[in-house]
Backbone as JSON Lines, residues from 0, in Angstrom:
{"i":0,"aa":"X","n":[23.17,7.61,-15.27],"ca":[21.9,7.33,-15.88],"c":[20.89,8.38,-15.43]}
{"i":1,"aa":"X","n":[20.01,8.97,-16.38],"ca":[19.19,9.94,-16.2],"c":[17.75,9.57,-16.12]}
{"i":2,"aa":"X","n":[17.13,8.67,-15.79],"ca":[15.91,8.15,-15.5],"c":[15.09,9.24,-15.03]}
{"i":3,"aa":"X","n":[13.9,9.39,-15.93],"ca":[12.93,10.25,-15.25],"c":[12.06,9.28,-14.08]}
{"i":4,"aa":"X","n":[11.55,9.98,-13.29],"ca":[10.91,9.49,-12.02],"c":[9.64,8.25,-12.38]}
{"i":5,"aa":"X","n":[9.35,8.13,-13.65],"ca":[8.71,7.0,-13.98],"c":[9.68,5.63,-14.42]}
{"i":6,"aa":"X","n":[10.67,6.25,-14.9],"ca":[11.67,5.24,-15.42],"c":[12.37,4.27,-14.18]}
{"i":7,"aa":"X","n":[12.78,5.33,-13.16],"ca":[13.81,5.0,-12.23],"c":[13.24,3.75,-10.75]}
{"i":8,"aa":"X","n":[11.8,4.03,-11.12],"ca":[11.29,2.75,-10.27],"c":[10.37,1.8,-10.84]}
{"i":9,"aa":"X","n":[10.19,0.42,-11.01],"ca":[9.5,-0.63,-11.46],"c":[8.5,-0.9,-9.9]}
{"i":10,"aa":"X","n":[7.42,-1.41,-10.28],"ca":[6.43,-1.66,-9.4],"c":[6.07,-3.44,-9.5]}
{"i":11,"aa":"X","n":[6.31,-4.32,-8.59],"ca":[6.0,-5.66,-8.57],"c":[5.6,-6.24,-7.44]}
{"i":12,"aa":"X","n":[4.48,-6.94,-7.7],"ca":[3.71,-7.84,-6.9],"c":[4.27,-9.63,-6.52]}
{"i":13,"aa":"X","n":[5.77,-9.42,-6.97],"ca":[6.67,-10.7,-6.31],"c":[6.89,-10.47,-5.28]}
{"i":14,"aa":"X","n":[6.03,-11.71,-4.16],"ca":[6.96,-11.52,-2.78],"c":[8.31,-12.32,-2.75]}
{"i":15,"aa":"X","n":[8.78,-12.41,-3.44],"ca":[10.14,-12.92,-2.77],"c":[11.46,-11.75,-3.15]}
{"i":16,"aa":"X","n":[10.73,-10.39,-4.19],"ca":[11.63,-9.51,-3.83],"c":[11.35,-8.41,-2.79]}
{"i":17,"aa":"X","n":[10.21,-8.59,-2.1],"ca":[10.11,-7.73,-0.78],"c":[11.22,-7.92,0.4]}
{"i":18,"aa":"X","n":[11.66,-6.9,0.54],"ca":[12.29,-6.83,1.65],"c":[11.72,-6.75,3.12]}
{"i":19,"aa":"X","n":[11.18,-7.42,3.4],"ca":[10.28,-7.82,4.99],"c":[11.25,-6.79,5.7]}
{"i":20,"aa":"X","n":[12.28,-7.17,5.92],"ca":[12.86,-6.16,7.66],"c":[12.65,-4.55,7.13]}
{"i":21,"aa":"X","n":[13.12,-4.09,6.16],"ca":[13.17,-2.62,5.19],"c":[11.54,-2.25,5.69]}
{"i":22,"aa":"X","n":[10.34,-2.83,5.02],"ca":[9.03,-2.39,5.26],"c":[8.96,-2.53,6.67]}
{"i":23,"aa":"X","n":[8.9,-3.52,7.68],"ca":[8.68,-3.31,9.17],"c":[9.44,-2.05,9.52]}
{"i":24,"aa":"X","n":[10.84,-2.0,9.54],"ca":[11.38,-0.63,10.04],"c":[10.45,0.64,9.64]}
{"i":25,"aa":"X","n":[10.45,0.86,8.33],"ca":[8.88,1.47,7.96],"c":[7.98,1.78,8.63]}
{"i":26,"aa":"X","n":[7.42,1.11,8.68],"ca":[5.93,1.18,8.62],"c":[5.74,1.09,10.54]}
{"i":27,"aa":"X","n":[6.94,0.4,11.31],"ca":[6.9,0.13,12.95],"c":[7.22,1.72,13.54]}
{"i":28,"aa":"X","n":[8.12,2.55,12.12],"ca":[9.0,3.44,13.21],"c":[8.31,4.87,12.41]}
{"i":29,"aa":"X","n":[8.05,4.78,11.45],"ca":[7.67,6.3,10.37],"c":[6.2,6.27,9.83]}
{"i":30,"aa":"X","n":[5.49,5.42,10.86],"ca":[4.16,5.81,10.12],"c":[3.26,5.96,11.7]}
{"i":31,"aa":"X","n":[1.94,6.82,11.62],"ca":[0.96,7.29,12.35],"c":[-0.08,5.6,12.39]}
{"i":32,"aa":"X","n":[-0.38,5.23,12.01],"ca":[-0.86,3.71,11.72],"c":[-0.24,2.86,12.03]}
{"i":33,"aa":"X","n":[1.23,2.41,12.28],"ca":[1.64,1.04,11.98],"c":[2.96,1.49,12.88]}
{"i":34,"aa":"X","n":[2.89,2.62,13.63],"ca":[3.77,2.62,14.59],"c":[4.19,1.79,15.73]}
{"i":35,"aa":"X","n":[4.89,1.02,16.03],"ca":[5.55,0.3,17.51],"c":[4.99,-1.17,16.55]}
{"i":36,"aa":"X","n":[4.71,-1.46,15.36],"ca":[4.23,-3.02,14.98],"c":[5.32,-4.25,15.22]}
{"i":37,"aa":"X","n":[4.98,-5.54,15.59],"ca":[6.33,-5.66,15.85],"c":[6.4,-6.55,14.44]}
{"i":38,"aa":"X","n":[7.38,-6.97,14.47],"ca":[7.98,-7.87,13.13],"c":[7.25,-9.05,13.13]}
{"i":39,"aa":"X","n":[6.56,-9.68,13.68],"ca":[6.15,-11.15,14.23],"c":[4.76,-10.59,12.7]}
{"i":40,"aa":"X","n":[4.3,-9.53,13.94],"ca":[2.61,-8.79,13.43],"c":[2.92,-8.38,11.73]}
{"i":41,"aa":"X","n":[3.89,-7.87,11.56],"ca":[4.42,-7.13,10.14],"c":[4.19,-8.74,9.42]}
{"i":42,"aa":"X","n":[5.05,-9.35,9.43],"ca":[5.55,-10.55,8.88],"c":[4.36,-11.62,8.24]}
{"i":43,"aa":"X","n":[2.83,-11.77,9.44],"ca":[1.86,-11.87,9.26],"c":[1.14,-11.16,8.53]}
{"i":44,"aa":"X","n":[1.08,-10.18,8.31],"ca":[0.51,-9.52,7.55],"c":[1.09,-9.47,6.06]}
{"i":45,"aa":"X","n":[1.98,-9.9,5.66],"ca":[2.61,-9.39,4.5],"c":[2.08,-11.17,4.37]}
{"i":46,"aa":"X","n":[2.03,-12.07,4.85],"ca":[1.7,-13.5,4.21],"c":[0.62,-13.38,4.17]}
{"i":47,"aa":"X","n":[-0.48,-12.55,4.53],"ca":[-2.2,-12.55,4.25],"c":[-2.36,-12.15,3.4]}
{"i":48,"aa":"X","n":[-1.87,-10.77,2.52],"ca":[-1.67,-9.74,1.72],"c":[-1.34,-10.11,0.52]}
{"i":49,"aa":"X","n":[-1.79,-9.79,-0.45],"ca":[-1.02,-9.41,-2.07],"c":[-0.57,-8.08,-1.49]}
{"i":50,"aa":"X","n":[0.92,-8.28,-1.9],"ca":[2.18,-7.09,-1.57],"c":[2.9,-6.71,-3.19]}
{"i":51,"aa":"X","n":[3.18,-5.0,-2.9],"ca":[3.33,-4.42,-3.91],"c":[4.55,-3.89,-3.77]}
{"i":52,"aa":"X","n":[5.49,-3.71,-4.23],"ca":[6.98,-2.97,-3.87],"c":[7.11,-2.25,-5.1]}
{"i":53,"aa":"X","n":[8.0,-1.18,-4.65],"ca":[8.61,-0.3,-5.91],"c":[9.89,-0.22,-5.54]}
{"i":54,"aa":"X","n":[10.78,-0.69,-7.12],"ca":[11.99,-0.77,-6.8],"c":[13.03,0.13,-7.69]}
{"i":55,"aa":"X","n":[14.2,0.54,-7.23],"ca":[14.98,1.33,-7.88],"c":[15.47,0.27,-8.92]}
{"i":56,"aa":"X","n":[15.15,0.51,-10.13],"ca":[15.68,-0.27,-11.43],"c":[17.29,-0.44,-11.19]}
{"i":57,"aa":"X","n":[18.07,0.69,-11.06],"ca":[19.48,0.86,-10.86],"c":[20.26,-0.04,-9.48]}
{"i":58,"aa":"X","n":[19.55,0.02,-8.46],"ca":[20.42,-0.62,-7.54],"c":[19.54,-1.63,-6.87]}
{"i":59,"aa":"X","n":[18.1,-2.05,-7.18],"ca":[17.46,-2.98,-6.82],"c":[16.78,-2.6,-5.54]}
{"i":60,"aa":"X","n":[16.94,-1.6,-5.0],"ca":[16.5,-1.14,-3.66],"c":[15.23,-1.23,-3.19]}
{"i":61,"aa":"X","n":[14.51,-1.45,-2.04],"ca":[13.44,-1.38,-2.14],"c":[12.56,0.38,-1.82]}
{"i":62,"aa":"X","n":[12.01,0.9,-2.41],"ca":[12.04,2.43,-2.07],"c":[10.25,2.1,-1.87]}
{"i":63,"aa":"X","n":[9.58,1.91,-1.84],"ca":[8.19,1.68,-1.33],"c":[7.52,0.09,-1.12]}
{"i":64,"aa":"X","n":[6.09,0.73,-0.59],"ca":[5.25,-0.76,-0.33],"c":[3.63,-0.45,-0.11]}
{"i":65,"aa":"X","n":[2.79,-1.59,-0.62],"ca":[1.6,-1.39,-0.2],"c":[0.83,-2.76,-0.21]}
{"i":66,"aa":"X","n":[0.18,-3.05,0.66],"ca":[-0.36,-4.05,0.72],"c":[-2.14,-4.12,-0.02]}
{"i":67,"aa":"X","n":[-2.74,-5.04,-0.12],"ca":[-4.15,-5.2,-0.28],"c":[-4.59,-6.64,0.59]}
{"i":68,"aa":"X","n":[-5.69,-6.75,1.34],"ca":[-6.11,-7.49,1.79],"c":[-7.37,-8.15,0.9]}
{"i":69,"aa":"X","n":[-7.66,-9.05,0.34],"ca":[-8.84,-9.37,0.05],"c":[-8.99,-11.1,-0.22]}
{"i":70,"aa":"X","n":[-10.08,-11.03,-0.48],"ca":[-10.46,-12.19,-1.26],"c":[-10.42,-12.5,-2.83]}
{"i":71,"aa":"X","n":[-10.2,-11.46,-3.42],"ca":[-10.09,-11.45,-5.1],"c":[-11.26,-11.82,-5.63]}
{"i":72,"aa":"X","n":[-12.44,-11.15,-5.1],"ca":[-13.69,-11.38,-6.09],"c":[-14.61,-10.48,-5.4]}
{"i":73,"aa":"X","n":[-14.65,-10.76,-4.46],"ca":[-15.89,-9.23,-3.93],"c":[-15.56,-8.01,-3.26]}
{"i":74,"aa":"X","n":[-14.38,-8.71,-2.59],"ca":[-13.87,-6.71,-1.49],"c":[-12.36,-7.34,-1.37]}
{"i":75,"aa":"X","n":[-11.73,-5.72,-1.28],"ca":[-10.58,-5.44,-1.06],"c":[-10.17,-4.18,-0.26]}
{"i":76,"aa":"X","n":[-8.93,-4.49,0.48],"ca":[-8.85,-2.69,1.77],"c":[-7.37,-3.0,1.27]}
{"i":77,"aa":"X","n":[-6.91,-1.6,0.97],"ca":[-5.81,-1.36,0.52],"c":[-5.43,-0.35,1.93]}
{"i":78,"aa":"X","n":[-3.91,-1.13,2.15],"ca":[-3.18,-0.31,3.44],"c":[-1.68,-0.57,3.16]}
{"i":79,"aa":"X","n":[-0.94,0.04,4.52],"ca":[0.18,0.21,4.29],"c":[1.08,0.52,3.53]}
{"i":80,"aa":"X","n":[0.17,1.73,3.0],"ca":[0.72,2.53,1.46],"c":[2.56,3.01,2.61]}
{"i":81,"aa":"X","n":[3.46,2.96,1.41],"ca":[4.52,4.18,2.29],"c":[5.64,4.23,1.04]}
{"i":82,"aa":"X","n":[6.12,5.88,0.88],"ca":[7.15,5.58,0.13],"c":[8.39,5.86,0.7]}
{"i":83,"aa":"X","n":[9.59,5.69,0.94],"ca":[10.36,5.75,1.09],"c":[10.98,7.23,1.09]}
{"i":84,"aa":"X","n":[11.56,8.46,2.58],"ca":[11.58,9.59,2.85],"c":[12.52,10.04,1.34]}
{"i":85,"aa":"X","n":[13.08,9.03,0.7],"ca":[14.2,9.66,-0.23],"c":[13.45,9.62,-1.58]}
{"i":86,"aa":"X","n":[12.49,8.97,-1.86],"ca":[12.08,8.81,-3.26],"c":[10.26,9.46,-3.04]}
{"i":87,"aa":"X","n":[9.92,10.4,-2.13],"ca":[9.33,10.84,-2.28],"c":[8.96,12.34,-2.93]}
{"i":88,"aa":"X","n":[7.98,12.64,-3.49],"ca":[7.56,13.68,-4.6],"c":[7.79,13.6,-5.89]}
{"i":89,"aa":"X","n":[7.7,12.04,-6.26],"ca":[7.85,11.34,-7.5],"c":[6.7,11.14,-8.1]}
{"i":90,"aa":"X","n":[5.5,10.71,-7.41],"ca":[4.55,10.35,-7.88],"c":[4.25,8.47,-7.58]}
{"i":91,"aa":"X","n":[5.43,8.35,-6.8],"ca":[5.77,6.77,-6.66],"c":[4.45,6.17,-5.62]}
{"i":92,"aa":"X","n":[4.44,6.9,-4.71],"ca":[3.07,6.56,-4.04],"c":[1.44,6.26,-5.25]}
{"i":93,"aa":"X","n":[1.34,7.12,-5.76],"ca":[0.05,7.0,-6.58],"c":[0.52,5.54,-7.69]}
{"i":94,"aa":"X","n":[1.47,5.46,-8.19],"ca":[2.07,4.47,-8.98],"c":[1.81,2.75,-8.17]}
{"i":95,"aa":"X","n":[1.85,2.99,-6.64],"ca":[2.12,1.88,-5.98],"c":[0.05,1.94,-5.89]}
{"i":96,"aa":"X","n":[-0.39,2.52,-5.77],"ca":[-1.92,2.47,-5.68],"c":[-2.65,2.15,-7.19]}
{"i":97,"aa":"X","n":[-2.15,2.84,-7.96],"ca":[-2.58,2.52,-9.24],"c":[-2.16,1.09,-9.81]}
{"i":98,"aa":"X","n":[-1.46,0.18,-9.45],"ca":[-0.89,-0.91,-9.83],"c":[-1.57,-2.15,-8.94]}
{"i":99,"aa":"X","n":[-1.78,-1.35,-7.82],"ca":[-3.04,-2.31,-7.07],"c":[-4.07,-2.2,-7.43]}
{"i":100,"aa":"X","n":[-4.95,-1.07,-7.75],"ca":[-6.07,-1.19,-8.32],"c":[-6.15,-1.89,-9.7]}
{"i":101,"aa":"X","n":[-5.26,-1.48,-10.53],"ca":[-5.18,-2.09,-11.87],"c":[-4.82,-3.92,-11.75]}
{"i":102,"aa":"X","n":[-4.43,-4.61,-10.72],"ca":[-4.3,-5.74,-10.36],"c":[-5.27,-6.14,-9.91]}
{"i":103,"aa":"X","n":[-6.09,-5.57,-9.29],"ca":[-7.76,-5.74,-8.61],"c":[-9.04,-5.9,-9.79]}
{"i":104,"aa":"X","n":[-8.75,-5.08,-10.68],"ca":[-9.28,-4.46,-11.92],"c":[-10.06,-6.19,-12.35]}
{"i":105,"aa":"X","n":[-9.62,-6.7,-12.93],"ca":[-10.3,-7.92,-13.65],"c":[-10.89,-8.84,-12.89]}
{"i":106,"aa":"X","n":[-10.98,-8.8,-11.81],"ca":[-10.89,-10.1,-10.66],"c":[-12.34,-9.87,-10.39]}
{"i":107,"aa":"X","n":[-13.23,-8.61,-9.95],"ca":[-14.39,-8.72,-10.0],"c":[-15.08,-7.81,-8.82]}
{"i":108,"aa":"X","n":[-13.51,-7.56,-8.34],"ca":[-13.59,-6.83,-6.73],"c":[-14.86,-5.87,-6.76]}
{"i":109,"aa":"X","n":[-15.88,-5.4,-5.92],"ca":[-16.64,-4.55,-6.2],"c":[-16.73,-3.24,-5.24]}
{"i":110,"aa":"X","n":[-15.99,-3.57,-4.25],"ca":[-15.01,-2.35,-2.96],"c":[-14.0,-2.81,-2.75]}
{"i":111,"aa":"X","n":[-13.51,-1.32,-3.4],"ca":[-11.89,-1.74,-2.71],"c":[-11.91,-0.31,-2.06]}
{"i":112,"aa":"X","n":[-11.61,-0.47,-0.74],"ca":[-11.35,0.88,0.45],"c":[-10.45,0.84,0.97]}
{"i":113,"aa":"X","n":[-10.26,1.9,1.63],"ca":[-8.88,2.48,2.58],"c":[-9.38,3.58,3.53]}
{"i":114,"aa":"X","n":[-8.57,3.79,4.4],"ca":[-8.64,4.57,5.18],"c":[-7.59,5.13,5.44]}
{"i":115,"aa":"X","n":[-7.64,6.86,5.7],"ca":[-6.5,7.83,5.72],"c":[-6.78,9.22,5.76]}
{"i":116,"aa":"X","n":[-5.83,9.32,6.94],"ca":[-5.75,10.89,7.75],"c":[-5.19,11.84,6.86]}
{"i":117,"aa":"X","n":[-4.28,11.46,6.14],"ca":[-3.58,12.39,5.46],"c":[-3.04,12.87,3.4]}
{"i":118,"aa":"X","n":[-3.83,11.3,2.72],"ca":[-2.76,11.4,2.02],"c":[-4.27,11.54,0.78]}
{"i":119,"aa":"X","n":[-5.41,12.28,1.23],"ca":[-6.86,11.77,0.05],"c":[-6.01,12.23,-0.9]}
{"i":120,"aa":"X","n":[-5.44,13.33,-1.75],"ca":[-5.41,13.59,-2.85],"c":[-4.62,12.3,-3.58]}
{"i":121,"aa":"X","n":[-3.59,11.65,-3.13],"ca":[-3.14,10.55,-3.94],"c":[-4.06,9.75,-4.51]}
{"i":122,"aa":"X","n":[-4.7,9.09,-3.38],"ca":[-5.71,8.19,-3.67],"c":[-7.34,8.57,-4.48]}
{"i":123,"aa":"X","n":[-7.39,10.02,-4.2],"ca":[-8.73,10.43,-5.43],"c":[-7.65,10.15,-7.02]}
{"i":124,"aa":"X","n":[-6.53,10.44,-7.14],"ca":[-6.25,10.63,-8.58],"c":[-6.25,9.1,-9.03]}
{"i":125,"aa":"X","n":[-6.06,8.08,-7.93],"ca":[-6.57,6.76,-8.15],"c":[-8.2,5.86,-8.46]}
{"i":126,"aa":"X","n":[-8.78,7.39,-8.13],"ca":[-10.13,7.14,-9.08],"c":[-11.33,6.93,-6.96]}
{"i":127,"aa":"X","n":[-10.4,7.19,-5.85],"ca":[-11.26,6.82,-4.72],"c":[-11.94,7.91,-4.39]}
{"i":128,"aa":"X","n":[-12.9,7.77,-3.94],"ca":[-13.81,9.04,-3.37],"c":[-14.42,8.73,-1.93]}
{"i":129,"aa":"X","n":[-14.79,9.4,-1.44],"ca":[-15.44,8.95,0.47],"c":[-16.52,8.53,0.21]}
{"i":130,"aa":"X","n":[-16.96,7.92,0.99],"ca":[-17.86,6.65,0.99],"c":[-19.38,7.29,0.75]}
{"i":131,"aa":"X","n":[-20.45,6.79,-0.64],"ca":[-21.65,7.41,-0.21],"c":[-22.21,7.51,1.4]}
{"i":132,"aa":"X","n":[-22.35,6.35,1.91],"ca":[-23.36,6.15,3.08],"c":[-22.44,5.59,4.13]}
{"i":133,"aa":"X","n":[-21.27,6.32,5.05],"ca":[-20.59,5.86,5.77],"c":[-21.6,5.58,6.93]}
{"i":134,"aa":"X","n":[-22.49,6.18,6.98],"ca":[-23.49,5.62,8.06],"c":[-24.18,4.75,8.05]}
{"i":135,"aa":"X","n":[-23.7,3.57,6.91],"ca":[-23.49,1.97,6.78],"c":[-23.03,1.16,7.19]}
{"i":136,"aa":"X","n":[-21.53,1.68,7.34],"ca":[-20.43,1.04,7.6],"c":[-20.51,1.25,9.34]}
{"i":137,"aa":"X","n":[-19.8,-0.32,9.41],"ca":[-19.18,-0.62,11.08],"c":[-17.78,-0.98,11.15]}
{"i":138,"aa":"X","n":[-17.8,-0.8,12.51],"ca":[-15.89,-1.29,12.9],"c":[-16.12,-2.29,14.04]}
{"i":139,"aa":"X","n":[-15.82,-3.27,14.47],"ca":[-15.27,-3.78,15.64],"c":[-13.86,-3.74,15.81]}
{"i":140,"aa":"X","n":[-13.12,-3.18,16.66],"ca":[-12.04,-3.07,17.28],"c":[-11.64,-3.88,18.72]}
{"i":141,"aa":"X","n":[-10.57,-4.38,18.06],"ca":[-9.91,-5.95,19.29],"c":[-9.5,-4.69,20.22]}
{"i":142,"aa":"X","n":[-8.22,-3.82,19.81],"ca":[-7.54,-3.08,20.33],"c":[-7.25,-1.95,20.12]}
């Protein structure tokens, strides 16, 4: 089968085809953010979350993930973008962002943010830009 790189992965917001252990290995062992997380912390988080997976049409695999945190009417923080080292330079990352925003889209959200060291150009072609007045914004940090 010759699937072009839009064909060959479907994008869905069912958690019961997420693969929980697949994303912790992820996101605990190959990411700058979410390094050493343990499964307990992962596991929690994916039950707070509207979760997004991209899957290989052909063998069901799970080849990405991204979460959104919100309330579904005024704010949303989109994290734990990651695609999978083998199905990357597809465009599958922007696909997994664009399907969250477009799921956010009707609900009323009026910020949806993220934060990231490395990956702005995905997320500008998703329509994000840096914050007018970051000298608005606060953080409290547990740890």
């Amino acid at each position: 089968m010759n699937e072009t790189p839009q064909e060959r992965y479907e994008i869905s917001s069912d958690p019961a085809r997420l693969d929980a252990a697949r994303v912790h290995d992820w996101l605990s062992t190959d990411t700058y953010w979410a390094k050493g997380r343990t499964r307990e912390h992962q596991d929690r988080a994916i039950a707070g979350s509207l979760n997004f997976g991209a899957y290989d049409v052909v063998s069901g695999e799970q080849a990405g993930y991204a979460r959104v945190v919100s309330d579904l009417a005024t704010f949303a923080w989109l994290c734990d973008v990651y695609v999978d080292p083998v199905a990357r330079g597809n465009g599958l990352g922007g696909r997994l962002v664009g399907a969250a925003r477009d799921h956010l889209a009707p609900t009323g959200v009026r910020r949806f943010l993220l934060a990231t060291a490395d990956a702005h150009g995905v997320y500008e072609k998703a329509g994000f830009r840096p914050l007018d007045h970051p000298d608005q914004w606060m953080c409290l940090r547990f740890a």
